[in-house]
Amino acid sequence: PEEDLQKAFGTTQALTIAEAIIKKGEISLTAEQRKQFTENKRRQVIEIIARNAINPQTKTPHPPGRIDQAMTEARVNIDPTKSTDELVKIAMKAIRPLIPIRFEEVEVAVKIPPAYAPKAYGEVAAFGKLNREAWQNNGAWIGVVQIPAGMQTDFYALINRLTKGEAETKLLKH
């Protein structure tokens, strides 16, 4: 009733009460929902680390399984209320003593033959940050793409799929 609303929120205005609930209210989750939410966050953290981090000794990405194992070993606690970026920082700090790992970006020079250049350009440009690019007189495209080091394998797979293996690539900065 209205007296209860007045007592709890200091008003009976529906919009004011709704705003107070949204700003200050808490969501009650079942244990199953909380577990699912936490597991999804954990997977996101592992995915981000796997995509962006490499083993500095071998210059290769760590597989998600290895990152998951290191997080378990380091007893990384996933707090579902924290942001994914914050959790990635916490996880990286915890697993660094266990596995050699760091975030790194690489630059890859790509030359795509004229037959594939117009079609491939969009996907290649969307994959990473284009630092330099040039269209050749014969229709070929040359570009320097900056990508997370952990995504190199996926990038080369994309280039090969788009050009049927006819593109040339060279790792510039690693």
XYZ file of N, CA and C in Angstrom:
522
model
N 0.822 -1.198 0.000
C 0.000 0.000 0.000
C 0.863 1.258 0.000
N 0.196 2.388 -0.158
C 0.907 3.652 -0.319
C 1.725 4.048 0.902
N 1.252 3.707 2.117
C 2.030 4.069 3.318
C 3.377 3.354 3.317
N 3.371 2.083 2.873
C 4.622 1.320 2.820
C 5.605 1.955 1.830
N 5.091 2.356 0.680
C 5.939 3.012 -0.318
C 6.496 4.324 0.229
N 5.636 5.082 0.892
C 6.040 6.359 1.472
C 7.145 6.140 2.506
N 6.983 5.091 3.327
C 7.953 4.789 4.375
C 9.294 4.339 3.766
N 9.225 3.460 2.761
C 10.436 2.880 2.185
C 11.184 3.854 1.272
N 10.458 4.603 0.462
C 11.098 5.446 -0.548
C 10.937 6.942 -0.311
N 10.089 7.321 0.620
C 9.867 8.735 0.900
C 8.969 9.405 -0.126
N 8.318 8.618 -0.963
C 7.416 9.151 -1.985
C 6.489 8.041 -2.463
N 5.432 8.435 -3.154
C 4.547 7.431 -3.758
C 4.580 7.552 -5.281
N 5.457 8.406 -5.792
C 5.584 8.588 -7.242
C 6.259 7.358 -7.861
N 5.581 6.713 -8.792
C 6.074 5.472 -9.403
C 7.426 5.665 -10.096
N 7.593 6.742 -10.850
C 8.851 6.963 -11.570
C 10.026 7.188 -10.619
N 9.812 7.929 -9.561
C 10.864 8.182 -8.572
C 11.258 6.882 -7.884
N 10.254 6.061 -7.552
C 10.507 4.769 -6.899
C 11.270 3.847 -7.849
N 10.845 3.795 -9.113
C 11.519 2.945 -10.103
C 12.980 3.371 -10.269
N 13.221 4.674 -10.303
C 14.582 5.188 -10.440
C 15.435 4.775 -9.239
N 14.864 4.868 -8.038
C 15.586 4.486 -6.820
C 15.924 3.000 -6.841
N 14.983 2.182 -7.307
C 15.224 0.730 -7.369
C 16.343 0.431 -8.361
N 16.299 1.078 -9.515
C 17.316 0.835 -10.540
C 18.695 1.282 -10.063
N 18.770 2.444 -9.431
C 20.067 2.976 -8.997
C 20.632 2.270 -7.773
N 19.774 1.937 -6.813
C 20.270 1.419 -5.538
C 19.890 -0.025 -5.265
N 19.041 -0.587 -6.100
C 18.551 -1.940 -5.847
C 19.580 -3.003 -6.173
N 19.362 -4.185 -5.666
C 20.238 -5.321 -5.932
C 19.425 -6.423 -6.587
N 20.081 -7.153 -7.482
C 19.412 -8.253 -8.162
C 19.739 -9.534 -7.411
N 18.710 -10.290 -7.098
C 18.924 -11.574 -6.428
C 19.041 -12.655 -7.494
N 20.159 -13.348 -7.500
C 20.361 -14.426 -8.456
C 20.313 -15.757 -7.731
N 19.810 -16.772 -8.421
C 19.852 -18.108 -7.830
C 21.301 -18.580 -7.907
N 21.623 -19.604 -7.152
C 22.989 -20.133 -7.154
C 23.369 -20.582 -8.565
N 22.419 -21.178 -9.265
C 22.675 -21.663 -10.628
C 22.942 -20.492 -11.581
N 22.145 -19.431 -11.470
C 22.340 -18.252 -12.322
C 23.697 -17.611 -12.041
N 24.036 -17.504 -10.761
C 25.311 -16.901 -10.367
C 26.485 -17.729 -10.901
N 26.355 -19.052 -10.792
C 27.408 -19.952 -11.274
C 27.575 -19.794 -12.789
N 26.449 -19.753 -13.507
C 26.468 -19.603 -14.965
C 27.091 -18.260 -15.356
N 26.699 -17.202 -14.662
C 27.207 -15.857 -14.924
C 28.721 -15.806 -14.690
N 29.155 -16.395 -13.575
C 30.580 -16.428 -13.232
C 31.362 -17.222 -14.277
N 30.814 -18.356 -14.706
C 31.476 -19.198 -15.703
C 31.607 -18.452 -17.038
N 30.561 -17.729 -17.424
C 30.613 -16.941 -18.664
C 31.680 -15.851 -18.578
N 31.752 -15.178 -17.426
C 32.776 -14.135 -17.213
C 34.166 -14.750 -17.317
N 34.341 -15.914 -16.703
C 35.633 -16.601 -16.721
C 36.041 -16.909 -18.167
N 35.079 -17.419 -18.948
C 35.362 -17.730 -20.350
C 35.742 -16.473 -21.134
N 35.065 -15.367 -20.845
C 35.383 -14.098 -21.519
C 36.808 -13.656 -21.190
N 37.169 -13.753 -19.920
C 38.513 -13.359 -19.478
C 39.562 -14.221 -20.178
N 39.335 -15.540 -20.203
C 40.277 -16.462 -20.851
C 40.392 -16.132 -22.337
N 39.260 -15.874 -22.979
C 39.232 -15.554 -24.414
C 40.028 -14.277 -24.703
N 39.841 -13.250 -23.900
C 40.554 -11.979 -24.097
C 42.056 -12.178 -23.926
N 42.436 -12.907 -22.887
C 43.863 -13.145 -22.650
C 44.452 -13.976 -23.786
N 43.746 -15.024 -24.206
C 44.248 -15.887 -25.280
C 44.400 -15.107 -26.588
N 43.490 -14.178 -26.830
C 43.504 -13.418 -28.079
C 44.598 -12.347 -28.085
N 44.906 -11.789 -26.935
C 45.805 -10.633 -26.889
C 47.188 -10.893 -26.313
N 47.377 -12.008 -25.638
C 48.656 -12.246 -24.963
C 49.463 -13.325 -25.679
N 50.776 -13.250 -25.496
C 51.660 -14.265 -26.069
C 52.677 -14.715 -25.025
N 53.352 -15.805 -25.361
C 54.491 -16.263 -24.584
C 55.694 -15.497 -25.147
N 56.300 -14.593 -24.371
C 57.394 -13.772 -24.910
C 58.639 -14.578 -25.283
N 58.773 -15.789 -24.724
C 59.949 -16.604 -25.041
C 59.842 -17.217 -26.435
N 58.634 -17.668 -26.788
C 58.453 -18.332 -28.081
C 57.750 -17.447 -29.106
N 57.229 -16.297 -28.654
C 56.469 -15.370 -29.505
C 55.211 -16.027 -30.083
N 54.671 -17.010 -29.377
C 53.444 -17.679 -29.834
C 52.336 -17.462 -28.813
N 51.087 -17.535 -29.272
C 49.969 -17.361 -28.333
C 49.838 -18.550 -27.382
N 49.309 -18.294 -26.204
C 48.992 -19.372 -25.270
C 47.610 -19.907 -25.620
N 47.437 -21.241 -25.661
C 46.096 -21.783 -25.897
C 45.182 -21.475 -24.703
N 43.879 -21.316 -24.941
C 42.947 -21.028 -23.847
C 43.029 -22.048 -22.704
N 43.254 -23.310 -23.030
C 43.354 -24.354 -22.004
C 44.483 -24.089 -21.017
N 45.620 -23.622 -21.529
C 46.775 -23.333 -20.670
C 46.468 -22.150 -19.752
N 45.786 -21.147 -20.296
C 45.425 -19.973 -19.495
C 44.433 -20.370 -18.409
N 43.457 -21.196 -18.778
C 42.458 -21.686 -17.819
C 43.145 -22.451 -16.686
N 44.058 -23.323 -17.064
C 44.791 -24.128 -16.080
C 45.604 -23.227 -15.141
N 46.274 -22.229 -15.702
C 47.075 -21.309 -14.886
C 46.181 -20.509 -13.945
N 45.002 -20.103 -14.429
C 44.072 -19.356 -13.573
C 43.578 -20.231 -12.429
N 43.325 -21.501 -12.715
C 42.887 -22.434 -11.674
C 44.005 -22.625 -10.652
N 45.234 -22.831 -11.160
C 46.396 -23.011 -10.286
C 46.618 -21.792 -9.394
N 46.437 -20.611 -9.964
C 46.660 -19.366 -9.225
C 45.453 -19.001 -8.358
N 44.432 -19.820 -8.427
C 43.180 -19.604 -7.671
C 42.598 -18.213 -7.941
N 42.481 -17.883 -9.227
C 41.892 -16.599 -9.614
C 40.398 -16.659 -9.340
N 39.929 -15.720 -8.527
C 38.514 -15.663 -8.182
C 37.811 -14.702 -9.136
N 36.803 -15.205 -9.843
C 36.056 -14.368 -10.779
C 34.866 -13.764 -10.049
N 34.922 -12.451 -9.863
C 33.822 -11.733 -9.218
C 32.890 -11.236 -10.321
N 31.664 -11.779 -10.393
C 30.773 -11.417 -11.501
C 30.361 -9.950 -11.522
N 30.601 -9.227 -10.433
C 30.210 -7.814 -10.407
C 31.292 -6.905 -10.994
N 32.516 -7.425 -11.147
C 33.610 -6.613 -11.695
C 33.584 -6.633 -13.218
N 34.160 -5.602 -13.813
C 34.203 -5.529 -15.276
C 35.198 -6.557 -15.814
N 34.994 -6.937 -17.064
C 35.872 -7.920 -17.690
C 37.302 -7.392 -17.753
N 37.475 -6.106 -18.070
C 38.820 -5.515 -18.138
C 39.540 -5.615 -16.799
N 38.807 -5.336 -15.736
C 39.379 -5.410 -14.388
C 39.789 -6.854 -14.069
N 38.920 -7.800 -14.440
C 39.202 -9.214 -14.180
C 40.401 -9.702 -14.996
N 40.561 -9.191 -16.223
C 41.712 -9.561 -17.049
C 42.998 -9.108 -16.361
N 43.001 -7.876 -15.828
C 44.186 -7.367 -15.119
C 44.510 -8.234 -13.906
N 43.472 -8.586 -13.138
C 43.656 -9.426 -11.948
C 44.216 -10.787 -12.351
N 43.628 -11.384 -13.394
C 44.063 -12.707 -13.851
C 45.500 -12.668 -14.362
N 45.847 -11.648 -15.145
C 47.210 -11.536 -15.679
C 48.227 -11.425 -14.548
N 47.909 -10.616 -13.552
C 48.812 -10.444 -12.414
C 49.005 -11.777 -11.681
N 47.929 -12.549 -11.575
C 47.990 -13.815 -10.843
C 48.731 -14.909 -11.609
N 48.586 -14.951 -12.945
C 49.196 -16.057 -13.699
C 50.610 -15.760 -14.192
N 51.029 -14.499 -14.144
C 52.382 -14.154 -14.601
C 53.484 -14.974 -13.922
N 53.403 -15.205 -12.598
C 54.457 -16.021 -11.976
C 54.443 -17.487 -12.443
N 53.326 -17.948 -13.006
C 53.197 -19.351 -13.400
C 53.587 -19.615 -14.850
N 53.220 -18.715 -15.751
C 53.563 -18.895 -17.166
C 54.104 -17.581 -17.725
N 55.076 -17.662 -18.651
C 55.580 -16.429 -19.263
C 54.492 -15.874 -20.184
N 54.030 -14.677 -19.898
C 52.915 -14.128 -20.671
C 52.965 -12.610 -20.649
N 52.608 -12.010 -21.784
C 52.455 -10.557 -21.819
C 51.570 -10.173 -23.001
N 50.949 -9.009 -22.867
C 50.133 -8.483 -23.952
C 51.064 -7.843 -24.968
N 50.823 -8.119 -26.217
C 51.677 -7.564 -27.251
C 50.895 -7.458 -28.552
N 51.284 -6.498 -29.367
C 50.700 -6.375 -30.699
C 51.816 -6.552 -31.710
N 51.453 -7.045 -32.883
C 52.425 -7.230 -33.952
C 51.942 -6.493 -35.193
N 52.888 -6.176 -36.055
C 52.565 -5.581 -37.349
C 52.884 -6.602 -38.422
N 51.929 -6.803 -39.310
C 52.106 -7.754 -40.400
C 51.908 -7.013 -41.720
N 52.902 -7.136 -42.600
C 52.765 -6.564 -43.939
C 52.069 -7.606 -44.806
N 51.106 -7.149 -45.597
C 50.319 -8.060 -46.425
C 50.294 -7.538 -47.853
N 50.520 -8.443 -48.809
C 50.368 -8.082 -50.223
C 49.344 -9.041 -50.809
N 48.229 -8.471 -51.268
C 47.145 -9.285 -51.815
C 47.094 -9.076 -53.326
N 47.129 -10.171 -54.096
C 47.107 -10.066 -55.560
C 45.832 -9.391 -56.080
N 45.912 -8.807 -57.281
C 44.776 -8.071 -57.849
C 43.471 -8.870 -57.901
N 43.553 -10.153 -58.150
C 42.341 -10.973 -58.284
C 41.522 -11.012 -56.996
N 42.175 -10.848 -55.848
C 41.477 -10.982 -54.563
C 41.388 -9.676 -53.782
N 42.183 -8.686 -54.171
C 42.311 -7.453 -53.381
C 40.987 -6.753 -53.066
N 40.133 -6.482 -54.059
C 38.904 -5.736 -53.721
C 38.017 -6.470 -52.717
N 37.910 -7.783 -52.876
C 37.045 -8.562 -51.994
C 37.672 -8.722 -50.601
N 38.976 -8.913 -50.556
C 39.657 -9.198 -49.290
C 39.894 -7.946 -48.446
N 39.977 -6.793 -49.090
C 40.340 -5.555 -48.402
C 39.500 -5.299 -47.150
N 38.196 -5.375 -47.274
C 37.294 -5.060 -46.156
C 37.541 -5.927 -44.941
N 37.651 -7.237 -45.164
C 37.847 -8.154 -44.033
C 39.212 -7.965 -43.385
N 40.232 -7.745 -44.206
C 41.583 -7.537 -43.670
C 41.619 -6.242 -42.857
N 41.019 -5.187 -43.394
C 41.005 -3.893 -42.703
C 40.224 -3.978 -41.393
N 39.177 -4.778 -41.363
C 38.356 -4.904 -40.157
C 39.023 -5.773 -39.094
N 39.969 -6.604 -39.494
C 40.590 -7.540 -38.557
C 41.476 -6.831 -37.542
N 42.161 -5.796 -37.984
C 43.075 -5.077 -37.094
C 43.119 -3.612 -37.474
N 44.155 -2.942 -37.017
C 44.302 -1.510 -37.303
C 45.235 -1.364 -38.504
N 44.745 -0.688 -39.536
C 45.569 -0.447 -40.726
C 46.521 0.709 -40.452
N 47.817 0.435 -40.430
C 48.797 1.497 -40.191
C 49.210 2.181 -41.485
N 49.371 1.386 -42.545
C 49.705 1.928 -43.864
C 49.024 1.059 -44.908
N 48.723 1.674 -46.041
C 48.153 0.895 -47.142
C 48.407 1.601 -48.457
N 48.438 0.806 -49.525
C 48.629 1.374 -50.859
C 48.065 0.414 -51.898
N 47.401 0.988 -52.882
C 46.927 0.198 -54.024
C 47.985 0.321 -55.114
N 48.392 -0.801 -55.659
C 49.402 -0.805 -56.714
C 48.740 -0.547 -58.073
N 49.541 -0.178 -59.062
C 49.016 0.085 -60.410
C 48.354 -1.143 -61.022
N 48.844 -2.324 -60.660
C 48.276 -3.549 -61.238
C 47.019 -4.020 -60.493
N 46.596 -3.276 -59.455
C 45.382 -3.656 -58.717
C 45.652 -4.411 -57.428
N 46.909 -4.736 -57.179
C 47.254 -5.429 -55.927
C 47.156 -4.434 -54.773
N 46.949 -4.967 -53.585
C 46.859 -4.117 -52.396
C 47.960 -4.504 -51.423
N 48.646 -3.496 -50.891
C 49.684 -3.726 -49.887
C 49.288 -2.944 -48.643
N 49.355 -3.596 -47.500
C 49.000 -2.918 -46.262
C 49.805 -3.431 -45.091
N 49.891 -2.606 -44.066
C 50.517 -3.008 -42.809
C 49.413 -2.987 -41.759
N 49.147 -4.158 -41.197
C 48.045 -4.319 -40.263
C 48.596 -4.607 -38.870
N 48.098 -3.880 -37.890
C 48.494 -4.097 -36.496
C 47.411 -4.941 -35.836
N 47.825 -6.085 -35.260
C 46.869 -7.008 -34.636
C 47.404 -7.484 -33.287
N 46.518 -7.955 -32.397
C 47.000 -8.568 -31.161
C 47.845 -9.793 -31.504
N 48.949 -9.964 -30.800
C 49.872 -11.054 -31.109
C 49.196 -12.423 -31.056
N 48.257 -12.590 -30.162
C 47.581 -13.876 -30.032
C 46.676 -14.209 -31.206
N 46.427 -13.237 -32.082
C 45.516 -13.445 -33.214
C 46.247 -13.742 -34.525
N 47.568 -13.909 -34.471
C 48.329 -14.124 -35.702
C 47.838 -15.324 -36.497
N 47.618 -16.438 -35.824
C 47.185 -17.656 -36.508
C 45.862 -17.426 -37.222
N 44.919 -16.780 -36.531
C 43.617 -16.491 -37.134
C 43.768 -15.540 -38.320
N 44.659 -14.567 -38.196
C 44.870 -13.594 -39.271
C 45.417 -14.283 -40.520
N 46.436 -15.136 -40.326
C 47.011 -15.841 -41.477
C 45.980 -16.778 -42.106
N 45.151 -17.398 -41.288
C 44.095 -18.276 -41.806
C 43.106 -17.466 -42.653
N 42.755 -16.271 -42.179
C 41.845 -15.397 -42.928
C 42.458 -15.013 -44.276
N 43.709 -14.584 -44.259
C 44.393 -14.178 -45.495
C 44.424 -15.345 -46.486
N 44.767 -16.526 -45.995
C 44.832 -17.696 -46.880
C 43.465 -18.059 -47.435
N 42.436 -17.938 -46.608
C 41.081 -18.264 -47.064
C 40.635 -17.261 -48.136
N 40.923 -15.987 -47.915
C 40.487 -14.948 -48.852
C 41.244 -14.972 -50.179
N 42.499 -15.424 -50.153
C 43.334 -15.354 -51.361
C 43.744 -16.728 -51.875
N 43.168 -17.760 -51.317
C 43.510 -19.142 -51.697
C 45.025 -19.379 -51.607
N 45.643 -18.764 -50.601
C 47.064 -18.970 -50.338
C 48.000 -18.154 -51.210
N 47.478 -17.234 -52.014
C 48.327 -16.483 -52.943
C 48.867 -15.169 -52.379
N 48.440 -14.781 -51.196
C 48.923 -13.527 -50.606
C 50.318 -13.721 -50.031
N 51.022 -12.620 -49.888
C 52.334 -12.648 -49.240
C 52.213 -11.897 -47.920
N 52.796 -12.469 -46.863
C 52.772 -11.795 -45.564
C 54.176 -11.784 -44.978
N 54.430 -10.771 -44.174
C 55.724 -10.689 -43.495
C 55.502 -10.051 -42.137
N 56.010 -10.700 -41.095
C 55.913 -10.179 -39.738
C 56.952 -9.065 -39.583
N 56.482 -7.841 -39.333
C 57.395 -6.700 -39.243
C 57.843 -6.424 -37.821
N 56.880 -6.297 -36.913
C 57.210 -5.921 -35.536
C 56.664 -6.982 -34.603
N 57.534 -7.547 -33.799
C 57.084 -8.533 -32.814
C 57.905 -8.453 -31.567
